Coordinates of C-alpha atoms and ligand atoms in Angstrom, one line a residue:
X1 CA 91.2 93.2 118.5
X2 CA 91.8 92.7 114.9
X3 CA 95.0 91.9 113.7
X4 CA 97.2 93.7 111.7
X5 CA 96.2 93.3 108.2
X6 CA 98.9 91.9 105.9
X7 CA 98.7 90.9 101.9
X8 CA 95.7 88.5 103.3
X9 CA 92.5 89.5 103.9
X10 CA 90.3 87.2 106.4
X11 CA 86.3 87.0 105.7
X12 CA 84.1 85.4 108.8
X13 CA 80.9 84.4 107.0
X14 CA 78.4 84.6 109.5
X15 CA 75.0 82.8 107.5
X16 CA 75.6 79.8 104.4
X17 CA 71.9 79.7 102.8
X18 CA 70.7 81.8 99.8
X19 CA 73.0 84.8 100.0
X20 CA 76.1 83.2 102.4
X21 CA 76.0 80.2 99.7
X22 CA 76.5 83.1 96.6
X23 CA 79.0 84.8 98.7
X24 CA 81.0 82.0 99.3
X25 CA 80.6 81.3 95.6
X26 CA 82.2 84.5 94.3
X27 CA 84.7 84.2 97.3
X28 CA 86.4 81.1 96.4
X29 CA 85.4 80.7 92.6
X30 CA 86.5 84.3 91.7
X31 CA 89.6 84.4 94.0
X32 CA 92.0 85.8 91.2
X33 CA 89.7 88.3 89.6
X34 CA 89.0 90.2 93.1
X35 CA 92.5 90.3 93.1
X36 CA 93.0 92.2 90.5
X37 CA 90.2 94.4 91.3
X38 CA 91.4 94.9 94.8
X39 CA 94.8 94.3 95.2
X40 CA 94.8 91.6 97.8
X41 CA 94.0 88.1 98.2
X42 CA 90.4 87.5 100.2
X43 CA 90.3 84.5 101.8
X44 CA 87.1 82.8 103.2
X45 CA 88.1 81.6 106.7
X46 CA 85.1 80.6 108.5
X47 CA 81.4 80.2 107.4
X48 CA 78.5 80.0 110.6
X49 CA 75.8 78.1 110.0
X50 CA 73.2 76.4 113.0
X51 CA 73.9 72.8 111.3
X52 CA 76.9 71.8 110.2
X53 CA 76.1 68.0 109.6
X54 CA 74.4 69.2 106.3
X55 CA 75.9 69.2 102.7
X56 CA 76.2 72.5 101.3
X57 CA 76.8 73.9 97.9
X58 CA 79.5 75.3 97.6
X59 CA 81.3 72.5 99.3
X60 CA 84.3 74.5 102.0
X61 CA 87.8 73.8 102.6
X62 CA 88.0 71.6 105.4
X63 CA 87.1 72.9 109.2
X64 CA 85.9 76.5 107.6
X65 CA 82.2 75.5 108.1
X66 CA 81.7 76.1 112.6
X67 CA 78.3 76.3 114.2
X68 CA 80.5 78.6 117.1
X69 CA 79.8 82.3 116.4
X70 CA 83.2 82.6 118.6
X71 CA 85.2 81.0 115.5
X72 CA 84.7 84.2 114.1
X73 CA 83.9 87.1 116.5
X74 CA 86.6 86.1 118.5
X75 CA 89.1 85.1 116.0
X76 CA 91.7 88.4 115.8
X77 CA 92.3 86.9 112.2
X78 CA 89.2 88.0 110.7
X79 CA 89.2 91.2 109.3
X80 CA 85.7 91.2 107.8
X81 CA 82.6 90.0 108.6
X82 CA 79.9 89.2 106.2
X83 CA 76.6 89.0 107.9
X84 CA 73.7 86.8 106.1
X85 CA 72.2 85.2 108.8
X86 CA 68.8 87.6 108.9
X87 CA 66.7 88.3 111.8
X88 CA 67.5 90.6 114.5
X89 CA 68.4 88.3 117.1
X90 CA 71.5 86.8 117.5
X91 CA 72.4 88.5 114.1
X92 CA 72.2 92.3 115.8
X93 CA 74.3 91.3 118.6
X94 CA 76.7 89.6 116.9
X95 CA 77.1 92.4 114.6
X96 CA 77.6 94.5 117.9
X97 CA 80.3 92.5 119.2
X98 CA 82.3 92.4 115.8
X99 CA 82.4 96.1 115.3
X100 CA 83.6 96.5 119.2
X101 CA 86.7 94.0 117.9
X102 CA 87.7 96.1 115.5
X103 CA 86.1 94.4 112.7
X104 CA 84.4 95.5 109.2
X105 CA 81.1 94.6 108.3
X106 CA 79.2 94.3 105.2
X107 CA 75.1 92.6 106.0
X108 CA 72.3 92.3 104.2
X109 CA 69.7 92.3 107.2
X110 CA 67.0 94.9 106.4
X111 CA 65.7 94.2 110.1
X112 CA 68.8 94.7 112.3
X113 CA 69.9 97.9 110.3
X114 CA 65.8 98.9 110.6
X115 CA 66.0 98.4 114.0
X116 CA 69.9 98.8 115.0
X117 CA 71.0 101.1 112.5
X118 CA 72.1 104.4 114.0
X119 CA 73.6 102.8 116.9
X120 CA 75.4 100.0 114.8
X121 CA 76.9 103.1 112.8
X122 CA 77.5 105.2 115.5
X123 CA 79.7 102.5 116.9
X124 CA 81.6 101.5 113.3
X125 CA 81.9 105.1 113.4
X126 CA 83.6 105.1 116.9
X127 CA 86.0 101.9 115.9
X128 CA 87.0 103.1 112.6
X129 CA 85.4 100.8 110.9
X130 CA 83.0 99.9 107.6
X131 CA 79.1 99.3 108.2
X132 CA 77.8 98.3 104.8
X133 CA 74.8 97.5 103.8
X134 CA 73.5 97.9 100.4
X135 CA 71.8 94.4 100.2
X136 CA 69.4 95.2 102.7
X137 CA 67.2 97.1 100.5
X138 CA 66.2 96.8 96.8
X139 CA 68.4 93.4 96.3
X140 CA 70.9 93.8 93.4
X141 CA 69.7 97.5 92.9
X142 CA 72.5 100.0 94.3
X143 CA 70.2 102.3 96.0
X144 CA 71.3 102.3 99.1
X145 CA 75.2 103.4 98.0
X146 CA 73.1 106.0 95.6
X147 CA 71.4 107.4 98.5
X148 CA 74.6 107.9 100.7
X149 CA 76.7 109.4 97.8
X150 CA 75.6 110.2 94.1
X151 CA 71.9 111.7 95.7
X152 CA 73.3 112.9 99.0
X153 CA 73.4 116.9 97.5
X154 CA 69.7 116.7 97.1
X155 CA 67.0 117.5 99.2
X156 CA 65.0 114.4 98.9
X157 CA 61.2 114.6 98.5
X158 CA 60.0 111.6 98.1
X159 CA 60.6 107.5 97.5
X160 CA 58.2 105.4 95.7
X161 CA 59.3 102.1 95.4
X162 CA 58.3 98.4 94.7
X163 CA 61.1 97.0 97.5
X164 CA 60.0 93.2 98.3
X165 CA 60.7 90.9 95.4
X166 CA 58.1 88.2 97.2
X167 CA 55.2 90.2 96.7
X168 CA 56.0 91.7 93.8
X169 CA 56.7 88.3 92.1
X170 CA 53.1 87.3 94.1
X171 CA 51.0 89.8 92.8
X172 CA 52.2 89.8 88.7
X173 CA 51.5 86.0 89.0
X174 CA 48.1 86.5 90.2
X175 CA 47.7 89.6 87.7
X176 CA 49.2 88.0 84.7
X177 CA 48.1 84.5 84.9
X178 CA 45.8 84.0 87.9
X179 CA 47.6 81.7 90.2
X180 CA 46.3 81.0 93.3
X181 CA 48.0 83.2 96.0
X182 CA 49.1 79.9 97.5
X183 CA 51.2 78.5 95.1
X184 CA 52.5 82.1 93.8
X185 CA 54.2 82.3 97.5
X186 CA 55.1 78.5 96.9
X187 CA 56.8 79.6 94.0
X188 CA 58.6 82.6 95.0
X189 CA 59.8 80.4 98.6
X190 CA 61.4 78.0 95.7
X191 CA 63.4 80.6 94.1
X192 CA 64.9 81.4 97.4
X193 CA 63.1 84.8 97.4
X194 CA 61.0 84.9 100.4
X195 CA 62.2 85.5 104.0
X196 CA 62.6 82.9 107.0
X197 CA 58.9 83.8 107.8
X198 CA 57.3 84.8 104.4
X199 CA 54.7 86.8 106.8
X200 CA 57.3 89.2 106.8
X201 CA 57.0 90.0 103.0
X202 CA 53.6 88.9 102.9
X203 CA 52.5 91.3 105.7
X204 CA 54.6 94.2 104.0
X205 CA 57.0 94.1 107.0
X206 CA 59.9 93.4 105.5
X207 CA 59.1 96.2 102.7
X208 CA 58.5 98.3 105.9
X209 CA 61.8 97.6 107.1
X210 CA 63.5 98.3 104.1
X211 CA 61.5 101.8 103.6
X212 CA 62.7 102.5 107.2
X213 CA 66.4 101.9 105.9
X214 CA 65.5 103.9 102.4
X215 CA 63.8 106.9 104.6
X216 CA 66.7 107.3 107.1
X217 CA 69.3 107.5 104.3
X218 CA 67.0 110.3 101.8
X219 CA 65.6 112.3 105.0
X220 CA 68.6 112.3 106.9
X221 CA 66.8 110.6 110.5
X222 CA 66.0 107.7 112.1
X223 CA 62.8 106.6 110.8
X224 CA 61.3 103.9 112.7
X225 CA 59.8 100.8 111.1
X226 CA 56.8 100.8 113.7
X227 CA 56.1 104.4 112.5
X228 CA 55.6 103.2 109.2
X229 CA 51.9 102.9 108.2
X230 CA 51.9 99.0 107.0
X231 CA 49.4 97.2 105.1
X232 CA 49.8 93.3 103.4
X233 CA 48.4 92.1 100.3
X234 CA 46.2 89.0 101.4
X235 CA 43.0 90.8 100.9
X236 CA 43.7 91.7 97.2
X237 CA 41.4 88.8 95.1
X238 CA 41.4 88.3 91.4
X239 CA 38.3 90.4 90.6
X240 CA 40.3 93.5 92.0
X241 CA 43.4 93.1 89.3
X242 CA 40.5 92.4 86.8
X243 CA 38.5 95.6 87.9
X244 CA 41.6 97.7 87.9
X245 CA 42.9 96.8 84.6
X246 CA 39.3 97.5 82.9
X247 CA 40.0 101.2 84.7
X248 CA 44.2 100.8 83.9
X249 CA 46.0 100.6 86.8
X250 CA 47.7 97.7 87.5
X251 CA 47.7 96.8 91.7
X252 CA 51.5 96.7 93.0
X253 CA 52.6 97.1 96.6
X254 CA 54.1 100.0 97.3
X255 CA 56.2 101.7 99.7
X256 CA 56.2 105.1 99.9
X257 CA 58.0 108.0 102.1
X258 CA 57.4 111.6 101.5
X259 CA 58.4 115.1 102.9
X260 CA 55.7 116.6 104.5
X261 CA 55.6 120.2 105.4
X262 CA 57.2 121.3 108.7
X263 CA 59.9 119.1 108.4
X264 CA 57.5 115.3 108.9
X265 CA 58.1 112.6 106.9
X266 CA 55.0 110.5 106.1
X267 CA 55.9 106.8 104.8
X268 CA 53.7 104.0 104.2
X269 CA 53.4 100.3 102.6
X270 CA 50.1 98.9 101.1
X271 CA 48.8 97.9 98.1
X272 CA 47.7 100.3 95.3
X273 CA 46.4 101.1 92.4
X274 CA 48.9 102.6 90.0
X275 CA 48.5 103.8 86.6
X276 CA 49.3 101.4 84.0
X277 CA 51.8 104.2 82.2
X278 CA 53.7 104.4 85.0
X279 CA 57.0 102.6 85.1
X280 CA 56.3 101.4 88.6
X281 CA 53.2 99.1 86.8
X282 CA 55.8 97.7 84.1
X283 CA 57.9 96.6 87.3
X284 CA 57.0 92.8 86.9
X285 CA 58.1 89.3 88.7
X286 CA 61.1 89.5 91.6
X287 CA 61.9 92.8 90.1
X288 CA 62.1 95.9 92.4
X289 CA 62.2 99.5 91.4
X290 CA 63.0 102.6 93.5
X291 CA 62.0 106.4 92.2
X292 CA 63.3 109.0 93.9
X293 CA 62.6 112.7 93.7
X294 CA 65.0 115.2 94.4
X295 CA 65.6 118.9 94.1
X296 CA 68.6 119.0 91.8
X297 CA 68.3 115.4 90.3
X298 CA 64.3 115.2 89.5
X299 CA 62.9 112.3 89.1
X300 CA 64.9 109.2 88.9
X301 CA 64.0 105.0 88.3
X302 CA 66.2 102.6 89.3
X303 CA 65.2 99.1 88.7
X304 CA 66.5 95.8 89.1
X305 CA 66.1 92.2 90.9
X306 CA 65.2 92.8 94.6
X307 CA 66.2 89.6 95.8
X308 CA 67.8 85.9 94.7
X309 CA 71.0 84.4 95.1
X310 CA 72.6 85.9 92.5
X311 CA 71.1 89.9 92.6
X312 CA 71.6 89.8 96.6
X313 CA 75.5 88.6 96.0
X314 CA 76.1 91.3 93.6
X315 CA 75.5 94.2 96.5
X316 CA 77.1 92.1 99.1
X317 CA 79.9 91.8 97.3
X318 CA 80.3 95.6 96.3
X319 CA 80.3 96.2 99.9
X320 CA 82.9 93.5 100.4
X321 CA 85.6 94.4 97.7
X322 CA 84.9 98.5 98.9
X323 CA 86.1 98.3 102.3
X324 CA 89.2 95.4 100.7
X325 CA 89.6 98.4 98.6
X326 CA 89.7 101.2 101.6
X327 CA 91.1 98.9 104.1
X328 CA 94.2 100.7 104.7
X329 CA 92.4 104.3 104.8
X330 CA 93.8 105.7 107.6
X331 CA 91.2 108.3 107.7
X332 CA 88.6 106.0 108.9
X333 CA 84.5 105.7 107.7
X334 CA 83.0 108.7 106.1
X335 CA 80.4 110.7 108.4
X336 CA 76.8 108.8 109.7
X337 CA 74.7 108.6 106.8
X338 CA 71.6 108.5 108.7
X339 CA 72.9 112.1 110.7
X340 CA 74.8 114.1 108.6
X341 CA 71.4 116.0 107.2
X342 CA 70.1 119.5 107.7
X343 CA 67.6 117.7 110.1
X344 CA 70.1 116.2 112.8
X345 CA 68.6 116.5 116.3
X346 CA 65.2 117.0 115.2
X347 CA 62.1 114.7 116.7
X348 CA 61.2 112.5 114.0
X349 CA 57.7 113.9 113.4
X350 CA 54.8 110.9 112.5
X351 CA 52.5 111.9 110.0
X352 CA 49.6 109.2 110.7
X353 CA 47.6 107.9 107.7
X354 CA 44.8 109.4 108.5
X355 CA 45.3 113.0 107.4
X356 CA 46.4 111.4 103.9
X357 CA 44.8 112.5 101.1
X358 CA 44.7 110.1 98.2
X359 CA 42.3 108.5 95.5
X360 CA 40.5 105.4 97.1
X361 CA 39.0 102.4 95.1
X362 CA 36.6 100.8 96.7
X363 CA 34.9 97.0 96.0
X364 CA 31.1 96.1 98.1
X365 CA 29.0 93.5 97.4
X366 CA 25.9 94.6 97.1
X367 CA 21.9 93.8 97.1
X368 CA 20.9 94.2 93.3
X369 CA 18.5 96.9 93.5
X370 CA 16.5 100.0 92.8
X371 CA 18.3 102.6 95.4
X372 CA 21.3 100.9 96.2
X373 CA 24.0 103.3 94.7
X374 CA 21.9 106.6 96.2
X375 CA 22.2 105.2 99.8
X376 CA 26.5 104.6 99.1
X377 CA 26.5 108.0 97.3
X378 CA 24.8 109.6 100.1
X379 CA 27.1 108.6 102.6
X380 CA 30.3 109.3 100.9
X381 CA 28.9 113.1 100.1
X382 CA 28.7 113.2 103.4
X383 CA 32.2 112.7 104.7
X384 CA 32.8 115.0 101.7
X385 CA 33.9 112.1 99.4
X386 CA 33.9 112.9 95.7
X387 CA 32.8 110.1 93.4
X388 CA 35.3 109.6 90.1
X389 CA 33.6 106.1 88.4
X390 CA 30.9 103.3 89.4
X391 CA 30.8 100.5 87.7
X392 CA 28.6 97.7 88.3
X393 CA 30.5 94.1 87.6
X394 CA 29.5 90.2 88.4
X395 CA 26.0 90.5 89.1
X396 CA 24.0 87.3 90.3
X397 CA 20.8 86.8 89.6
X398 CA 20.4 83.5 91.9
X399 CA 21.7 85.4 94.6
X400 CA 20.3 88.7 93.8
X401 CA 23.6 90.7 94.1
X402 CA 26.4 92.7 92.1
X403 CA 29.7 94.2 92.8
X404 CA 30.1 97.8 92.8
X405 CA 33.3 99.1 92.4
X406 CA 33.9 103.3 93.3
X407 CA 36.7 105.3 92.6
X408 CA 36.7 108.5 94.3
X409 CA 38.9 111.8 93.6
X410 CA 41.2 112.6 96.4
X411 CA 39.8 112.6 99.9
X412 CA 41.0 112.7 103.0
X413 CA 41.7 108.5 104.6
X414 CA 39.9 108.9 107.8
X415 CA 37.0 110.7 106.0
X416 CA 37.4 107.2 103.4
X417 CA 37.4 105.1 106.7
X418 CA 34.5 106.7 108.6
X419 CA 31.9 106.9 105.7
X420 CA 32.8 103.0 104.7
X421 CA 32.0 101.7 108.2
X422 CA 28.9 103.7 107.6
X423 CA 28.0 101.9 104.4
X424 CA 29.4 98.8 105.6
X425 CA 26.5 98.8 108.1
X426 CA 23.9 99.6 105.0
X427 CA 21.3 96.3 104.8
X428 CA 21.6 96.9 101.5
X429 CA 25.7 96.5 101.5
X430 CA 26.3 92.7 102.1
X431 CA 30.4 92.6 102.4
X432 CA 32.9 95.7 101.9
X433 CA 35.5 93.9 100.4
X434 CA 38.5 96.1 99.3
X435 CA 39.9 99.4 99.9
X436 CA 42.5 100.2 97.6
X437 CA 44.3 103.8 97.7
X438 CA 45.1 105.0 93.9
X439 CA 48.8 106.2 93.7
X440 CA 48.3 108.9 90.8
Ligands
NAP501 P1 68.6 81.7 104.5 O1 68.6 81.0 103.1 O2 67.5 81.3 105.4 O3 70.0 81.4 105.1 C1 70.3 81.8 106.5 C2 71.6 81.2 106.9 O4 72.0 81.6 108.1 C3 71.6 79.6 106.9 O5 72.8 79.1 106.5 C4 71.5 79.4 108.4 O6 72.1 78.2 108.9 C5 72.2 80.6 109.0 N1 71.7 80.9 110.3 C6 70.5 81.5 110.6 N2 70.4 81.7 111.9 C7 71.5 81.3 112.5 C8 72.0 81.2 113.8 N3 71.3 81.7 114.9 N4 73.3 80.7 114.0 C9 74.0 80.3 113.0 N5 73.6 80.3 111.7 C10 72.4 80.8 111.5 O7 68.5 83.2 104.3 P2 68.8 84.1 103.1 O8 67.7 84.1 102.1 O9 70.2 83.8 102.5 O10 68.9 85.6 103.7 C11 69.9 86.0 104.5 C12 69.8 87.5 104.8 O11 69.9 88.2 103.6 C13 68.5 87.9 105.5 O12 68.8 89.0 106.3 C14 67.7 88.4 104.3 O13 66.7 89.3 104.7 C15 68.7 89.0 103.5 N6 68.4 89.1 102.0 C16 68.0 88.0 101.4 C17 67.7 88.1 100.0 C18 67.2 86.9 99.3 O14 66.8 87.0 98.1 N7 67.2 85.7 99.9 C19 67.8 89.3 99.4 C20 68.3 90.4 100.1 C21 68.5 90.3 101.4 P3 71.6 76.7 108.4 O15 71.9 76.7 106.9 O16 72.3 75.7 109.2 O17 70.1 76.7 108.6
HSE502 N1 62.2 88.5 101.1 C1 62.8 89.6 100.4 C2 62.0 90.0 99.2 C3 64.3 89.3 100.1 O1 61.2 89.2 98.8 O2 62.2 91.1 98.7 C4 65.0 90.5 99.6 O3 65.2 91.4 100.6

């Protein structure tokens, strides 16, 4: 069990890299002014990391630094702990073990609330105790705290959001000034943005899990990450950011989670084509942005750095100094954000992708002939496809072939799918190369 809690304090730091190292920054640089923002003094007493042989910055008082999770989970002297560790596995468990003590916790691990989430705040719940966890989604944008309080009168209807800094930071390099994909990722990895495994950003599985933490908070329900439709940006080249910004859209990865009639909830992450008026195509570099749609509210932007050291420390430490604030509430947590909506103890109804209907843009490669376009046009009639604009772009005389980029109005996606395996098998249709959905 936790001690009792006295003038002092105690924070176990569970994680020194990006985030743990700007944490314990602000913990023992800004000692005085949390003080007078809180009231009481917040030491930093013990800071897990897997190798304590090497030098950090900031440097820690002497025998803080332990590479024995038991320094902290077992130590009744820590009242708080500050998870940056990432990855679901110890970090979930360990999480686990310090609510059971008695303990307050503040993380910013997108995957473990993804995956952990209800039952992690069912048990804080249970122990009278803080589960916070406003870095794990959007960075240094408050959404997460917005969702639970300011927003939480509104039926939510929809979130549209640009929530992994990586990519985002990825694709406006490629955009902007055509680096290679390679050395965008190099880039964004040096800036301390990317995860562990940058697959996970790369692959939109870390925007996924964020969505799945977003989408539980607006709708109210556990949404699972694995129900989430999920689609990377590796197949995007530079002809399709050139294409789209002859027809204005700029391409962003987005993540998206709509209400769906009957009480679903539909949410998805891939690539698309937005329109270049929209704020979510100004949203440039590690910047994130999150628009949400509610009955009352409307339409509201938020926008702000999704990741880095210094964004990520901001939220963590709101969620810090909060519960210092509430620490002696005797009253305990406020309800389960993730039950407390009209739609507690309903199934979490899947909408699957395939019954979306959306604007697709489409890049082939194509024979550069007489009759080409009729065969394409045929097929897409056919699955009921309505063409919006061709253009033809790139064509090669030595080779004898052209790009042909469609845009179609809204169809249905397995319609999309079906007819483009058709025209993929065309002779005439050498490579299909993109499929791009058109957020309007
Ligand atoms: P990071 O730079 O890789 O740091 C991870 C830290 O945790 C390191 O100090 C590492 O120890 C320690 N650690 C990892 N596994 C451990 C284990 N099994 N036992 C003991 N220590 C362990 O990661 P980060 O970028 O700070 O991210 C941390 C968390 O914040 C992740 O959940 C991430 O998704 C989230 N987040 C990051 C950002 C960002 O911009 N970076 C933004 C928002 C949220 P060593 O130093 O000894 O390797
Ligand atoms: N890898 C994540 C990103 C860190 O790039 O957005 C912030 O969660």
């Amino acid at each position: 069990m936790t001690s009792e809690i006295g003038q002092s304090i105690n924070v176990g730091l569970m994680g020194l890299g990006t985030v743990g190292g700007g944490v314990a920054d602000a913990l023992l640089e800004h000692a005085a002014d949390i003080k007078r923002k809180t009231g009481r003094t917040v030491c930093l007493r013990r800071a897990l990391v897997r190798d304590i042989a090497r030098p950090r910055t900031p440097e820690l008082p002497a025998g803080a630094l332990t590479a024995n999770p038991e320094d902290i989970l077992a130590d009744p002297d820590v009242h708080i702990v500050v998870e940056v560790m990432g990855g679901d596995s110890p970090a979930g468990e360990y999480l686990e073990r310090a609510l059971a003590a008695g303990k307050h916790v503040v993380t910013a691990n997108k995957e473990v609330m993804s995956r952990r989430g209800p039952a992690l705040l069912e048990l804080a719940q249970s122990q009278h105790v803080n589960l916070l966890f406003e870095a794990s989604a959007g960075g240094g944008i408050p959404i997460v705290g917005c969702l639970m309080s300011q927003l939480l009168a509104n039926e939510i209807r929809s979130i549209r959001s640009i929530i992994n800094g990586t990519t985002n930071y990825i694709l406006t390099r490629m955009a902007r000034q055509q680096t290679p994909f390679a050395d965008a990722l190099a880039e964004a990895q040096a800036r301390g943005y990317a995860e562990a495994d940058p697959t996970n950003d790369i692959d939109g599985i870390d925007a996924a899990y964020k969505l799945s933490v977003l989408g539980g908070l607006a709708f109210h329900r556990p949404i699972p990450h694995g129900a989430i439709y999920t689609e990377g940006i590796s197949r995007l080249a530079p002809e399709d950011f050139r294409y789209a910004a002859e027809l204005g859209y700029a391409i962003k990865s987005l993540a998206i989670a709509t209400a769906e009639p009957g009480g679903a909830v539909r949410a998805r992450v891939h690539p698309a084509l937005v329109s270049e008026d929209h704020l979510l195509a100004k949203v440039e570099g590690v910047y994130n942005a999150v628009e949400v749609t509610g009955d009352l509210c409307g339409q509201i932007i938020l926008h702000g750095q999704g990741a880095g050291r210094d964004a990520t420390t901001s939220a963590v430490m709101g969620d810090l100094l909060n519960i210092v604030r509430g620490i002696d509430n005797a009253e305990g947590p406020p309800p389960l954000p993730f039950s407390n909506g009209p739609a507690e103890g309903t199934q979490f109804a899947v909408q699957p992708i395939d019954e979306l209907s959306s604007a697709y843009y489409m890049r082939l490669t194509c024979a550069d002939q007489a009759g080409v376009l009729a065969q394409i046009a045929r097929i897409l009639g056919e699955g009921n496809i309505s063409i919006a604009t061709v253009i033809q772009k790139d064509t090669d005389p030595g080779s004898g072939t052209a790009q042909l980029v469609i845009t179609t109005y809204p169809s249905r996606e397995a319609n999309v799918q079906t007819a483009l395996a058709a025209v993929a098998q065309l002779g005439v249709v050498i490579s299909v190369n993109n499929l791009i959905r058109i957020e309007e």
